[in-house]
mmCIF file of C-alpha atoms in Angstrom:
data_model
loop_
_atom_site.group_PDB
_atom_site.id
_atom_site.type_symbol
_atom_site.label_atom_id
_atom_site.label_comp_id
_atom_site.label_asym_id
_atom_site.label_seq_id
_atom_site.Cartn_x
_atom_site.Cartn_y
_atom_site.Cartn_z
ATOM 1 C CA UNK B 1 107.960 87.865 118.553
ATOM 2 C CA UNK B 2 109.775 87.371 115.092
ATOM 3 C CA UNK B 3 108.658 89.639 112.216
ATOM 4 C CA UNK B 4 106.244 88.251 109.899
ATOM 5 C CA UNK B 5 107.134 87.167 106.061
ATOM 6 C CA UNK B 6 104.175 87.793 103.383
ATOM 7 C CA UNK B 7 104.759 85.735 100.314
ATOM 8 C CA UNK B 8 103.201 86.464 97.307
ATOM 9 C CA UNK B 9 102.022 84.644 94.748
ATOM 10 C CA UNK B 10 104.391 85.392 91.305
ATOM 11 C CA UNK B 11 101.134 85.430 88.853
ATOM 12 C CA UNK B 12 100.091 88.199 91.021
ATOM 13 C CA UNK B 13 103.121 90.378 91.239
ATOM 14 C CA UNK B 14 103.898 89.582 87.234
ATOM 15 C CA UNK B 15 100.635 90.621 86.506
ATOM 16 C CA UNK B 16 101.385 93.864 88.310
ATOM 17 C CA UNK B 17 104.750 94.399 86.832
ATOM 18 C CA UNK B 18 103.108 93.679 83.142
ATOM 19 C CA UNK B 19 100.810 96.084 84.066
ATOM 20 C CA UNK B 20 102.535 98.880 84.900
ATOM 21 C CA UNK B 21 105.405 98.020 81.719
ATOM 22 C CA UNK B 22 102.434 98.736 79.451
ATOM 23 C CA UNK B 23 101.409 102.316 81.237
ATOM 24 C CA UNK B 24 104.501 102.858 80.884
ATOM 25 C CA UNK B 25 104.804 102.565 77.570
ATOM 26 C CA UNK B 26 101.525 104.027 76.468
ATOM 27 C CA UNK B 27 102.538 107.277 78.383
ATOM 28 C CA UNK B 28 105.850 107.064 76.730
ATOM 29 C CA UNK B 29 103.477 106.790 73.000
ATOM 30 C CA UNK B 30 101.718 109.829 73.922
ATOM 31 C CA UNK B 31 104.807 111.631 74.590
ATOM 32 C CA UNK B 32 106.252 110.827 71.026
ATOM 33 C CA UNK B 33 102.764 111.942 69.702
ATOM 34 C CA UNK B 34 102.870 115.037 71.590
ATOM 35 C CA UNK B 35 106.191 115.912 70.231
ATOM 36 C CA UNK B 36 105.353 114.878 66.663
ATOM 37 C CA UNK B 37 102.329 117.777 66.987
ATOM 38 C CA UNK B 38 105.064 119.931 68.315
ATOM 39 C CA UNK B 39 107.472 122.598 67.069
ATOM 40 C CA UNK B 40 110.093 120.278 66.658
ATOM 41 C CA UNK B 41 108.588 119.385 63.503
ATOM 42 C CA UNK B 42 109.617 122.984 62.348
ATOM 43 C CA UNK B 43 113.054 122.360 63.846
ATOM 44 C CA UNK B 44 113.910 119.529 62.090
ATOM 45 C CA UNK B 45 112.166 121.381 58.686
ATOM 46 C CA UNK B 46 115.220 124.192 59.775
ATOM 47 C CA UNK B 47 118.003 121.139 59.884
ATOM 48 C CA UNK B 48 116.883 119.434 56.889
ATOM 49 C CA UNK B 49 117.505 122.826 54.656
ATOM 50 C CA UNK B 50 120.841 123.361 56.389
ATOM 51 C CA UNK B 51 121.764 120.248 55.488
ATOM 52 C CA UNK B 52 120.338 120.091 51.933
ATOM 53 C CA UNK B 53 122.208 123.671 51.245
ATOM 54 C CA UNK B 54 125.441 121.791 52.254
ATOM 55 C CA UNK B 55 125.089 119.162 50.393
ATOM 56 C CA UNK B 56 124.027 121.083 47.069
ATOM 57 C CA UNK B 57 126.618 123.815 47.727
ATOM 58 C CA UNK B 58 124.479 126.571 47.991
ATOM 59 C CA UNK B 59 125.589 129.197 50.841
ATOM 60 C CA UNK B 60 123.461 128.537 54.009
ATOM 61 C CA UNK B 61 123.670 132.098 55.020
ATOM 62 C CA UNK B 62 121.421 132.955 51.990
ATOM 63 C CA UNK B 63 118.587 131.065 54.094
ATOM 64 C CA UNK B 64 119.217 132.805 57.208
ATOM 65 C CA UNK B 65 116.760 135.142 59.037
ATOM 66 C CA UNK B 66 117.771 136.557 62.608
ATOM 67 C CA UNK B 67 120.241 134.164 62.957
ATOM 68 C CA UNK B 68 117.658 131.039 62.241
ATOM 69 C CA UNK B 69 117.238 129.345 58.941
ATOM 70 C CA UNK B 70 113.889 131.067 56.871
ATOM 71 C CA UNK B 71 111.783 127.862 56.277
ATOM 72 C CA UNK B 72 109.351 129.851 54.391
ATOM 73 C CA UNK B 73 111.887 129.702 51.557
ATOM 74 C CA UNK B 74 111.113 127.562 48.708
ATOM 75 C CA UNK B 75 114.288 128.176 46.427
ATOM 76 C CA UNK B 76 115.355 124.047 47.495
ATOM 77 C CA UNK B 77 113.591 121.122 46.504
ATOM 78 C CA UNK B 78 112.338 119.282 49.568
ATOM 79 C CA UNK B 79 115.171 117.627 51.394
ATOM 80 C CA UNK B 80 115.538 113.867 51.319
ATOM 81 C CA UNK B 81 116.153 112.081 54.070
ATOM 82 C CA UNK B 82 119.027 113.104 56.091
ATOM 83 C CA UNK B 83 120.914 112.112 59.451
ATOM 84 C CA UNK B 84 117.762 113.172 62.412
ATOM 85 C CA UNK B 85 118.709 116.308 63.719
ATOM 86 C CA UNK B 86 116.850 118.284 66.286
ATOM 87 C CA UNK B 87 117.976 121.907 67.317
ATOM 88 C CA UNK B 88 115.737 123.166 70.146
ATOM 89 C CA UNK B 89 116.218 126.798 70.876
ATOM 90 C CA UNK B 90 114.039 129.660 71.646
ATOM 91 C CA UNK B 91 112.951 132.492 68.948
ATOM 92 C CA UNK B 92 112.979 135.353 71.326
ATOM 93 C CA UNK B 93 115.587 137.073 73.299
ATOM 94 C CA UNK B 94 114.701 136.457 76.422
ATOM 95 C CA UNK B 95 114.759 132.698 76.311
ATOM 96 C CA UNK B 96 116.410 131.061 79.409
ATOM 97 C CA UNK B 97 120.451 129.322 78.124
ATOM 98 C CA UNK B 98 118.654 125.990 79.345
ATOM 99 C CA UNK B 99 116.451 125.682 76.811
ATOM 100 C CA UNK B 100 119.333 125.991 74.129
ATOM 101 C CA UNK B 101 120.130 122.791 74.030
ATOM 102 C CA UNK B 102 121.502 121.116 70.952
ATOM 103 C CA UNK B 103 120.775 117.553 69.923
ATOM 104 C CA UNK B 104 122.270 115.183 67.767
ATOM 105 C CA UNK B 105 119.792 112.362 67.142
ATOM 106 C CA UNK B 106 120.574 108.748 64.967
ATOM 107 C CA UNK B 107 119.224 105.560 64.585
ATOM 108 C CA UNK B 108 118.124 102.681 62.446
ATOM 109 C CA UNK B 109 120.340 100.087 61.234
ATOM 110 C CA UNK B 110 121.493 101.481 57.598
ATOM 111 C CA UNK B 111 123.967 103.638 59.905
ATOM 112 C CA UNK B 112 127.694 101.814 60.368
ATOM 113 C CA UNK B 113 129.632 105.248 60.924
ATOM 114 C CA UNK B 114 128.295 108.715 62.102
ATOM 115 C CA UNK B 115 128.089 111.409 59.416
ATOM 116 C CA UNK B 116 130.703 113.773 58.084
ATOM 117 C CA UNK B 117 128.547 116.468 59.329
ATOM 118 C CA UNK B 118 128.946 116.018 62.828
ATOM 119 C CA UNK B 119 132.230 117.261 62.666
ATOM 120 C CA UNK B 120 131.150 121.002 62.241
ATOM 121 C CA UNK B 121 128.301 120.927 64.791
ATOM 122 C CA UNK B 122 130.912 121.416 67.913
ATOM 123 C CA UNK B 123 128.297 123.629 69.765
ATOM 124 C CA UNK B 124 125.819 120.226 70.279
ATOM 125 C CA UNK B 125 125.167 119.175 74.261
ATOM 126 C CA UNK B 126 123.293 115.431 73.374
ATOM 127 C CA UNK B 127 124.437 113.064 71.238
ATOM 128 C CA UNK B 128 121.789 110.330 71.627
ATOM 129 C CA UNK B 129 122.352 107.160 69.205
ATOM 130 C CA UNK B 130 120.989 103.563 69.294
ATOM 131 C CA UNK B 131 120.082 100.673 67.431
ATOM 132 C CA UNK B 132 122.271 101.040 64.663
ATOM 133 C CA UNK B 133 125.743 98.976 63.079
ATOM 134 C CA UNK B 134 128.502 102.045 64.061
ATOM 135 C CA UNK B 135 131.411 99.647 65.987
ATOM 136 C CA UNK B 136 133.366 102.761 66.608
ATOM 137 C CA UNK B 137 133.492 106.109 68.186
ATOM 138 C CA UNK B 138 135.932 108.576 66.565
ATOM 139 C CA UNK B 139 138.275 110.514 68.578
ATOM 140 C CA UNK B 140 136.920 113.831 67.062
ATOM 141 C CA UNK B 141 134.755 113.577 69.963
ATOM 142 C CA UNK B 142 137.312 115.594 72.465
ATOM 143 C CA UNK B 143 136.359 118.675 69.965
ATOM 144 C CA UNK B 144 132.891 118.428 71.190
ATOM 145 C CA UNK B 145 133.926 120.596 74.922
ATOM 146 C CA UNK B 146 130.129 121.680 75.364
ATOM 147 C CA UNK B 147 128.721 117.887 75.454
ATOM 148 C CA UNK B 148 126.943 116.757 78.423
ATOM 149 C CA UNK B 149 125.130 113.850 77.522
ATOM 150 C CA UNK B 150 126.258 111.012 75.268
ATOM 151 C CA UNK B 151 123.915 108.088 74.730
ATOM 152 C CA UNK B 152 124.945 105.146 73.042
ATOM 153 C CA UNK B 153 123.145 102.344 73.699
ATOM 154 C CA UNK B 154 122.172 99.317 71.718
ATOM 155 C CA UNK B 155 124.603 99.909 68.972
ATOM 156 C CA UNK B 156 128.161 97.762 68.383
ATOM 157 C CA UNK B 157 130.565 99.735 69.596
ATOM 158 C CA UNK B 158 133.418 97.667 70.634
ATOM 159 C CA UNK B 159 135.922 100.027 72.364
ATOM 160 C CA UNK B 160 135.886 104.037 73.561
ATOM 161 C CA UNK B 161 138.521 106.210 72.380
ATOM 162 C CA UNK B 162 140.260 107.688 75.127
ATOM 163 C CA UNK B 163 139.782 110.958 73.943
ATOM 164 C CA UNK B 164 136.538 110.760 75.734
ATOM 165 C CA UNK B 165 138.098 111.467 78.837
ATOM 166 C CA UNK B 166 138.747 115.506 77.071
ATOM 167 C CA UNK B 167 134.790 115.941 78.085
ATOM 168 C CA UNK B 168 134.805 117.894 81.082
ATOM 169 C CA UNK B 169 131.179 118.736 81.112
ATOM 170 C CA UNK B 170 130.436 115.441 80.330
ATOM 171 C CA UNK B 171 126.966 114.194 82.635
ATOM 172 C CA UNK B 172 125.660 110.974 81.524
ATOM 173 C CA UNK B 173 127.301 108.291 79.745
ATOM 174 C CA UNK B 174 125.432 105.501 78.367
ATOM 175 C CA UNK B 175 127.286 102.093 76.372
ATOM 176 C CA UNK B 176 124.636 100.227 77.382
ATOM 177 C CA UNK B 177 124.342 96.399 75.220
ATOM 178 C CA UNK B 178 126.867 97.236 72.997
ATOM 179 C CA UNK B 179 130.040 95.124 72.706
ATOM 180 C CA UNK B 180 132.561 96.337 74.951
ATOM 181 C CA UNK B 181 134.792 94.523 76.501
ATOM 182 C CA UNK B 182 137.033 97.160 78.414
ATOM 183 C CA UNK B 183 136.514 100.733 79.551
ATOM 184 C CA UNK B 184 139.552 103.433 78.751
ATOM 185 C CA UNK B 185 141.357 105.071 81.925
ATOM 186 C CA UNK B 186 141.027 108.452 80.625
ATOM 187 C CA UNK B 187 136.989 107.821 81.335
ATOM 188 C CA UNK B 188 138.386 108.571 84.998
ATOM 189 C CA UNK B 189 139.134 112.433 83.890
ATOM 190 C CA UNK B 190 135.146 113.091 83.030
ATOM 191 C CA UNK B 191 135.370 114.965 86.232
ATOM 192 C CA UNK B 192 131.481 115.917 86.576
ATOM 193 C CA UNK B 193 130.266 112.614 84.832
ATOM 194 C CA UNK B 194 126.857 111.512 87.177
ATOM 195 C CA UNK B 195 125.452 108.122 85.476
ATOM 196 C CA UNK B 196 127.673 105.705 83.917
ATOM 197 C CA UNK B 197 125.616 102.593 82.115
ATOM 198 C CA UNK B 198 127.889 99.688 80.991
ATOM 199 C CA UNK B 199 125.051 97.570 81.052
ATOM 200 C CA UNK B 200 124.844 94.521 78.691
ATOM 201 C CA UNK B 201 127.822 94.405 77.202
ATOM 202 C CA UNK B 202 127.986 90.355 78.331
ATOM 203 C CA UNK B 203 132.164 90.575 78.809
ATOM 204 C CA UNK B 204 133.571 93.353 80.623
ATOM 205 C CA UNK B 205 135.148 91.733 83.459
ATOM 206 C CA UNK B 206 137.338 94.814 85.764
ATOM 207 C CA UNK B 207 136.979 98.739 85.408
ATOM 208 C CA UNK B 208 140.216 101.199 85.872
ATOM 209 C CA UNK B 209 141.300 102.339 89.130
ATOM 210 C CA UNK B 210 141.021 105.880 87.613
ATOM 211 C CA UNK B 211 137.112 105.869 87.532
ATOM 212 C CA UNK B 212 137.595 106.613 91.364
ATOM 213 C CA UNK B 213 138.274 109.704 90.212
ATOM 214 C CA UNK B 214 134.412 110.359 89.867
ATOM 215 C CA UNK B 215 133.267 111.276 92.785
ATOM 216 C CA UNK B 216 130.232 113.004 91.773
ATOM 217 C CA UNK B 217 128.949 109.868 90.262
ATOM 218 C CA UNK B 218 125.259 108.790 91.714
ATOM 219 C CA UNK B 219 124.123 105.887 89.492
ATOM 220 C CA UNK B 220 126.011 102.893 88.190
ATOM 221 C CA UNK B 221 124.839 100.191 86.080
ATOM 222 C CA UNK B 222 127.171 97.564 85.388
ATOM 223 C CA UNK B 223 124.654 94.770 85.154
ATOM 224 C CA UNK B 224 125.147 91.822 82.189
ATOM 225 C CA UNK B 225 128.622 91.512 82.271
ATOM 226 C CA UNK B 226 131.148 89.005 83.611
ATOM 227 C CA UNK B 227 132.198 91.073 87.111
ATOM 228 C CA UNK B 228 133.968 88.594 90.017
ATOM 229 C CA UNK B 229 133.678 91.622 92.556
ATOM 230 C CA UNK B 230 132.837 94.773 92.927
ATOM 231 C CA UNK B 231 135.585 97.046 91.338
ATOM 232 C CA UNK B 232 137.940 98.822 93.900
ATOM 233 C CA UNK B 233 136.684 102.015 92.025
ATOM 234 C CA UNK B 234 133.215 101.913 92.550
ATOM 235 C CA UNK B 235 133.822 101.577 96.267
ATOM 236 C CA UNK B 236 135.443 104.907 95.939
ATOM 237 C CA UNK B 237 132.605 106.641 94.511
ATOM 238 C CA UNK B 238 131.596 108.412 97.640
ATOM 239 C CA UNK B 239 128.398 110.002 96.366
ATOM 240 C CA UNK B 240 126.813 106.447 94.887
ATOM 241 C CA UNK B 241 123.065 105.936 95.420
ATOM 242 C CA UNK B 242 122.408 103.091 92.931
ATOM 243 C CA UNK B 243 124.690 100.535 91.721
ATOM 244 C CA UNK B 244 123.327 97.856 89.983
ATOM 245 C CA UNK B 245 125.872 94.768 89.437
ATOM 246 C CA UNK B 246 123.037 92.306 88.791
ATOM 247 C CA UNK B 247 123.380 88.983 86.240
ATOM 248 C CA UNK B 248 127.623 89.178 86.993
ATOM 249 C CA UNK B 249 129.636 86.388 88.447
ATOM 250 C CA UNK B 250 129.837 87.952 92.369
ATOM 251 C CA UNK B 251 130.856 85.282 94.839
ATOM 252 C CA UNK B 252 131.221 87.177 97.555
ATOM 253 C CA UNK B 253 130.964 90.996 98.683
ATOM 254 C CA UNK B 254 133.701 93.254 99.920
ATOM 255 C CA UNK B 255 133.431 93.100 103.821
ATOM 256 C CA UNK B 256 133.951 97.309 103.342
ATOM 257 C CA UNK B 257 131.300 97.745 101.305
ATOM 258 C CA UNK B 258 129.753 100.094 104.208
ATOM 259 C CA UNK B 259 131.893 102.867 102.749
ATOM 260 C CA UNK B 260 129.385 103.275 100.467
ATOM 261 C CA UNK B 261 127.488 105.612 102.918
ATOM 262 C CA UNK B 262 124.956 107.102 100.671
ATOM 263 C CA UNK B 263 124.017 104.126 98.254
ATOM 264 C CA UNK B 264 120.381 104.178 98.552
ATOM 265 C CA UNK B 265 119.969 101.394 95.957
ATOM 266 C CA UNK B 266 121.518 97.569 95.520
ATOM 267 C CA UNK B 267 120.667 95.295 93.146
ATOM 268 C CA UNK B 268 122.687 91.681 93.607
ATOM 269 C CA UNK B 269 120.258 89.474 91.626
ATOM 270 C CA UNK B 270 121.565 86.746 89.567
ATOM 271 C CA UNK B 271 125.148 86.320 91.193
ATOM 272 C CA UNK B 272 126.826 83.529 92.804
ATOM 273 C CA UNK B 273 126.630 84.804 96.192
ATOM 274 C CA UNK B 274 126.350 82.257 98.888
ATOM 275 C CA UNK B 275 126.540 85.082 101.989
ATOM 276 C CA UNK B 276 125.646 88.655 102.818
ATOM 277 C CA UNK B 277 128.214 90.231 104.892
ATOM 278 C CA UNK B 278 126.820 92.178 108.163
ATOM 279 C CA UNK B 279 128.377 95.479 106.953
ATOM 280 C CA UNK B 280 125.149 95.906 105.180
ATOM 281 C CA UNK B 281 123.298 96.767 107.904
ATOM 282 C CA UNK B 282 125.741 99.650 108.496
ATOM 283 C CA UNK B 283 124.550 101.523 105.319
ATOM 284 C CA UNK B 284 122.286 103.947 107.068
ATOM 285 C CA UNK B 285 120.283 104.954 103.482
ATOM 286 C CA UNK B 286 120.334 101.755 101.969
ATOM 287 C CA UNK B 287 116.522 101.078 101.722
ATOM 288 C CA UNK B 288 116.583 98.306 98.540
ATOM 289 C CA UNK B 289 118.756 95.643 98.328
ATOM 290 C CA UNK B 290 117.654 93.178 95.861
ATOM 291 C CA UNK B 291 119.588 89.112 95.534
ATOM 292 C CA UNK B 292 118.900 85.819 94.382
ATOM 293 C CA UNK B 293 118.222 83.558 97.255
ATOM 294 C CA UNK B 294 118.744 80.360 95.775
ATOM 295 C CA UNK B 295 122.651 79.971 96.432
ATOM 296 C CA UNK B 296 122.546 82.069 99.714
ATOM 297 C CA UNK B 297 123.348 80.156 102.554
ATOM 298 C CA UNK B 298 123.748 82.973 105.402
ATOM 299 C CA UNK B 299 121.849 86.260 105.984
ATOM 300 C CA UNK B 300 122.206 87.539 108.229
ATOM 301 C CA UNK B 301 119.135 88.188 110.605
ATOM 302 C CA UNK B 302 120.052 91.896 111.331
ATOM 303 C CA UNK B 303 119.602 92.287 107.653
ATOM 304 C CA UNK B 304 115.700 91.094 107.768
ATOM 305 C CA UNK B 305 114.948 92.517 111.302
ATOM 306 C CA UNK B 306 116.685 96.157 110.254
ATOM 307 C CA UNK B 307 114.739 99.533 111.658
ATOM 308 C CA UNK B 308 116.186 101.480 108.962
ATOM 309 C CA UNK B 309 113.347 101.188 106.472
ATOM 310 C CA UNK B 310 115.677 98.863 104.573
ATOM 311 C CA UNK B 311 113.289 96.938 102.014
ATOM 312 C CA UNK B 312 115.101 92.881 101.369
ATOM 313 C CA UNK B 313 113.626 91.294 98.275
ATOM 314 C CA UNK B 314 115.075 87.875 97.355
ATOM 315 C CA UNK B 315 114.107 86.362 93.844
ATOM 316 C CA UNK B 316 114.462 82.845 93.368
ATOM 317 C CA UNK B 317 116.366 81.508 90.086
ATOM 318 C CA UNK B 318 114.955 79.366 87.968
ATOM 319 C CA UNK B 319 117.283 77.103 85.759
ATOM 320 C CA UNK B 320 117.567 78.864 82.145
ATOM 321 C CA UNK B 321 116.938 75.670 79.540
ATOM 322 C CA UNK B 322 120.416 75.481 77.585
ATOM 323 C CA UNK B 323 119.860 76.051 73.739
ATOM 324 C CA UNK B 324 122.192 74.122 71.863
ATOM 325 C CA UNK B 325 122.825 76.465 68.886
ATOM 326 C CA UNK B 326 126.120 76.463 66.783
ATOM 327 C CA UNK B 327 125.769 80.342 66.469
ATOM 328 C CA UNK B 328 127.467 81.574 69.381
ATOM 329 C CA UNK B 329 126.726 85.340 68.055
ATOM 330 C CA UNK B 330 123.144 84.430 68.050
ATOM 331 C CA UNK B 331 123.390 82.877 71.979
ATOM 332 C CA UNK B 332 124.703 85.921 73.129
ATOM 333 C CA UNK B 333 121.833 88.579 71.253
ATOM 334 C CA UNK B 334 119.646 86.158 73.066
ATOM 335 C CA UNK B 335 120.768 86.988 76.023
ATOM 336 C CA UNK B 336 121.358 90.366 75.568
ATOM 337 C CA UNK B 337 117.530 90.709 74.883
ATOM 338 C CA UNK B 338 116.477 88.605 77.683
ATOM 339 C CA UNK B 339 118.424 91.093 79.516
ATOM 340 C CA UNK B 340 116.543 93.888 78.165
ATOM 341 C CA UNK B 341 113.002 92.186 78.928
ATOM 342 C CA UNK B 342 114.532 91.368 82.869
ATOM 343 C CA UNK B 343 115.511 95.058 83.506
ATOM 344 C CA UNK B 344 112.569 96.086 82.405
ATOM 345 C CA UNK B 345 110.500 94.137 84.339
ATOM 346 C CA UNK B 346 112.541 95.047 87.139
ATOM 347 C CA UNK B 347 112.420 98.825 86.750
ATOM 348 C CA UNK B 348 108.235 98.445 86.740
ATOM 349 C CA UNK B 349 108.585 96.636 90.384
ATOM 350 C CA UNK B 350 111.516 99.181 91.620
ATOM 351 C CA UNK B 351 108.939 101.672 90.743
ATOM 352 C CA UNK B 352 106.042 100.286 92.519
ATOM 353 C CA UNK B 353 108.225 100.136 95.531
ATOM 354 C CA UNK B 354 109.335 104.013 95.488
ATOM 355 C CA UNK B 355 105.176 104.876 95.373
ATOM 356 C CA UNK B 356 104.620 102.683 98.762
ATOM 357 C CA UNK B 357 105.881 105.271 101.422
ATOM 358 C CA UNK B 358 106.012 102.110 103.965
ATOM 359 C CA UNK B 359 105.742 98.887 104.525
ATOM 360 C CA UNK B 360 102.602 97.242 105.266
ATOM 361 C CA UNK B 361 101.546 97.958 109.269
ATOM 362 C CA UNK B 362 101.191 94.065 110.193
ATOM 363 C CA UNK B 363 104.677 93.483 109.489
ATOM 364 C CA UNK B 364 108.300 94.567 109.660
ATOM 365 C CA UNK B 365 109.900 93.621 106.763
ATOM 366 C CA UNK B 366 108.352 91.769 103.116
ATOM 367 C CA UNK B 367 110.565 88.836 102.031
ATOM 368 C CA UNK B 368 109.287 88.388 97.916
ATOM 369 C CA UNK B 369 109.465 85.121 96.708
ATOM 370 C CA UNK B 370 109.443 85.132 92.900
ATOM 371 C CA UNK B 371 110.019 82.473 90.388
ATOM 372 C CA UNK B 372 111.372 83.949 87.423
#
């Protein structure tokens, strides 16, 4: 007896999906309201002086109490507005090293350069900036030895310096929809880097050999970009758990692609792919793998009728209505939000699929059929 195929109706998983994007981002409001009623409000008070003593040349250390700026000072007028800066430290002795982390925080679109001022704050661990006009990242940033996480996403940045590859402690890297086009070999030297995001960047088409390098790498997202295959490196990233190369230009898969023995996570969806090779079935964690199923000719039936818990969701395509526009800049921030919206909607059903702890008992294996 052949295992049984439940297809669901889209309105009803969309629905779903929509739903759980707008908990989402309710619980994400509260959050921002719960910091706003937080001390960080008195931390950024402490930056703002710092800042406004530099600027009117007054010595800082006349401010300073215990080591921390006094904010019950009122020899300054009250600072303007300034680069967002949030230092989050504890006041007492005893306070664990993890919770002195130092962030750099910048956005909004009057920004085309980062401040002067980072330069002196060499002791920061986050830089996280988005959604502004800076096209560059200067190579100052191999002075900054403590950093471990350096978000940069939705800005347009157009190249990395290779300096970045000086950041040893470096963690998480996100370029994600920006306007890169190639990623710098010395990116391979961020020994302990864990999440790359490339995501979105609409023409980066190969990534170095040296970026095998990272083997302690356990997310990938290279999705939104102009990939023909996998890159060599990523199949040398022995520690890989999710690598998403979704929306590239895949025609096939490497037939070796079962040497990714602890990728947990694979999302192929809106690719060229016309076959799934066999050697999927030989990825003993893989439990999501995610395609388009209108070009796919062959599956093959080990891949539906798998033991190993292995979830197979194929989307259908649906054609996307040209838009004849003479703005090719425009075309491509159209696509780069649709993008946005799609991985989104996405991450809300990947989520939904981690709370199910199995599959449904009146059937083996749940074949979606979505019209996007």
């Amino acid at each position: 007896m052949g295992h049984q195929v439940v297809i669901f109706d889209f309105s009803v998983i969309r629905g779903l999906w929509e739903t759980r994007v707008k908990k989402s981002k309710e619980r994400q409001r509260k959050e921002k309201e719960r910091l706003e009623q937080s001390a960080l409000e008195k931390i950024k008070q402490e930056w703002n002086l710092i800042l406004e003593c530099r600027k009117k040349g007054i010595p800082q250390s006349k401010y300073l109490k215990n080591g921390f700026v006094d904010i019950n000072e009122k020899n300054l007028d009250t600072p303007g507005k300034t680069p967002q800066l949030k230092k989050s430290h504890g006041l007492s002795d005893g306070v664990n090293k993890e919770q002195n982390k130092f962030i750099f925080q910048l956005s909004g679109e009057q920004w085309m350069e980062l401040p002067d001022s980072l330069k002196e704050q060499l002791y920061l661990k986050e830089w996280h900036v988005y959604n502004t006009l800076i096209q560059t990242i200067p190579a100052y940033i191999a002075l900054f030895q403590d950093l471990r996480v350096l978000e940069l996403s939705k800005n347009q940045i157009n190249h990395l310096p290779a300096e970045i590859g000086c950041l040893k402690n470096l963690k998480v890297l996100n370029v994600s929809f920006n306007n890169l086009k190639s990623v710098p070999p010395e990116l391979g030297d961020c020994e302990n880097l864990e999440k790359l995001d490339l995501s979105g960047n609409m023409e980066i088409t190969e990534l170095p050999f040296e970026l095998s390098n990272l083997k302690q790498l356990t997310f990938v997202d290279v999705s939104a970009n102009k990939f023909h295959s996998i890159p060599i490196c990523v199949l040398r990233m022995s520690n890989l758990q999710w690598l998403d190369i979704s929306s590239n230009s895949l025609k096939d898969l490497p037939e070796d692609i079962d040497r990714l023995d602890e990728l947990q996570t694979l999302l192929l969806q809106k690719n060229k792919l016309t076959y799934l090779p066999r050697a999927l079935v030989n990825m003993p964690k893989l439990n999501l793998l995610v395609v388009s199923g209108d070009d796919l000719v062959e599956i093959p039936t080990a891949i539906c009728e798998s033991t190993t818990g292995l979830k197979f969701v194929s989307l259908k395509d649906s054609p996307v209505e040209t838009i004849v526009c003479e703005d090719t800049e425009e075309i491509i921030e159209n696509e780069r939000e649709r993008e946005q919206v799609e991985k989104e909607f996405m991450k809300a059903y990947i989520e939904d699929l981690r709370e199910r702890e199995s599959t449904p008992s009146y059937t083996t294996k749940v074949m979606l059929s979505l019209q996007l």
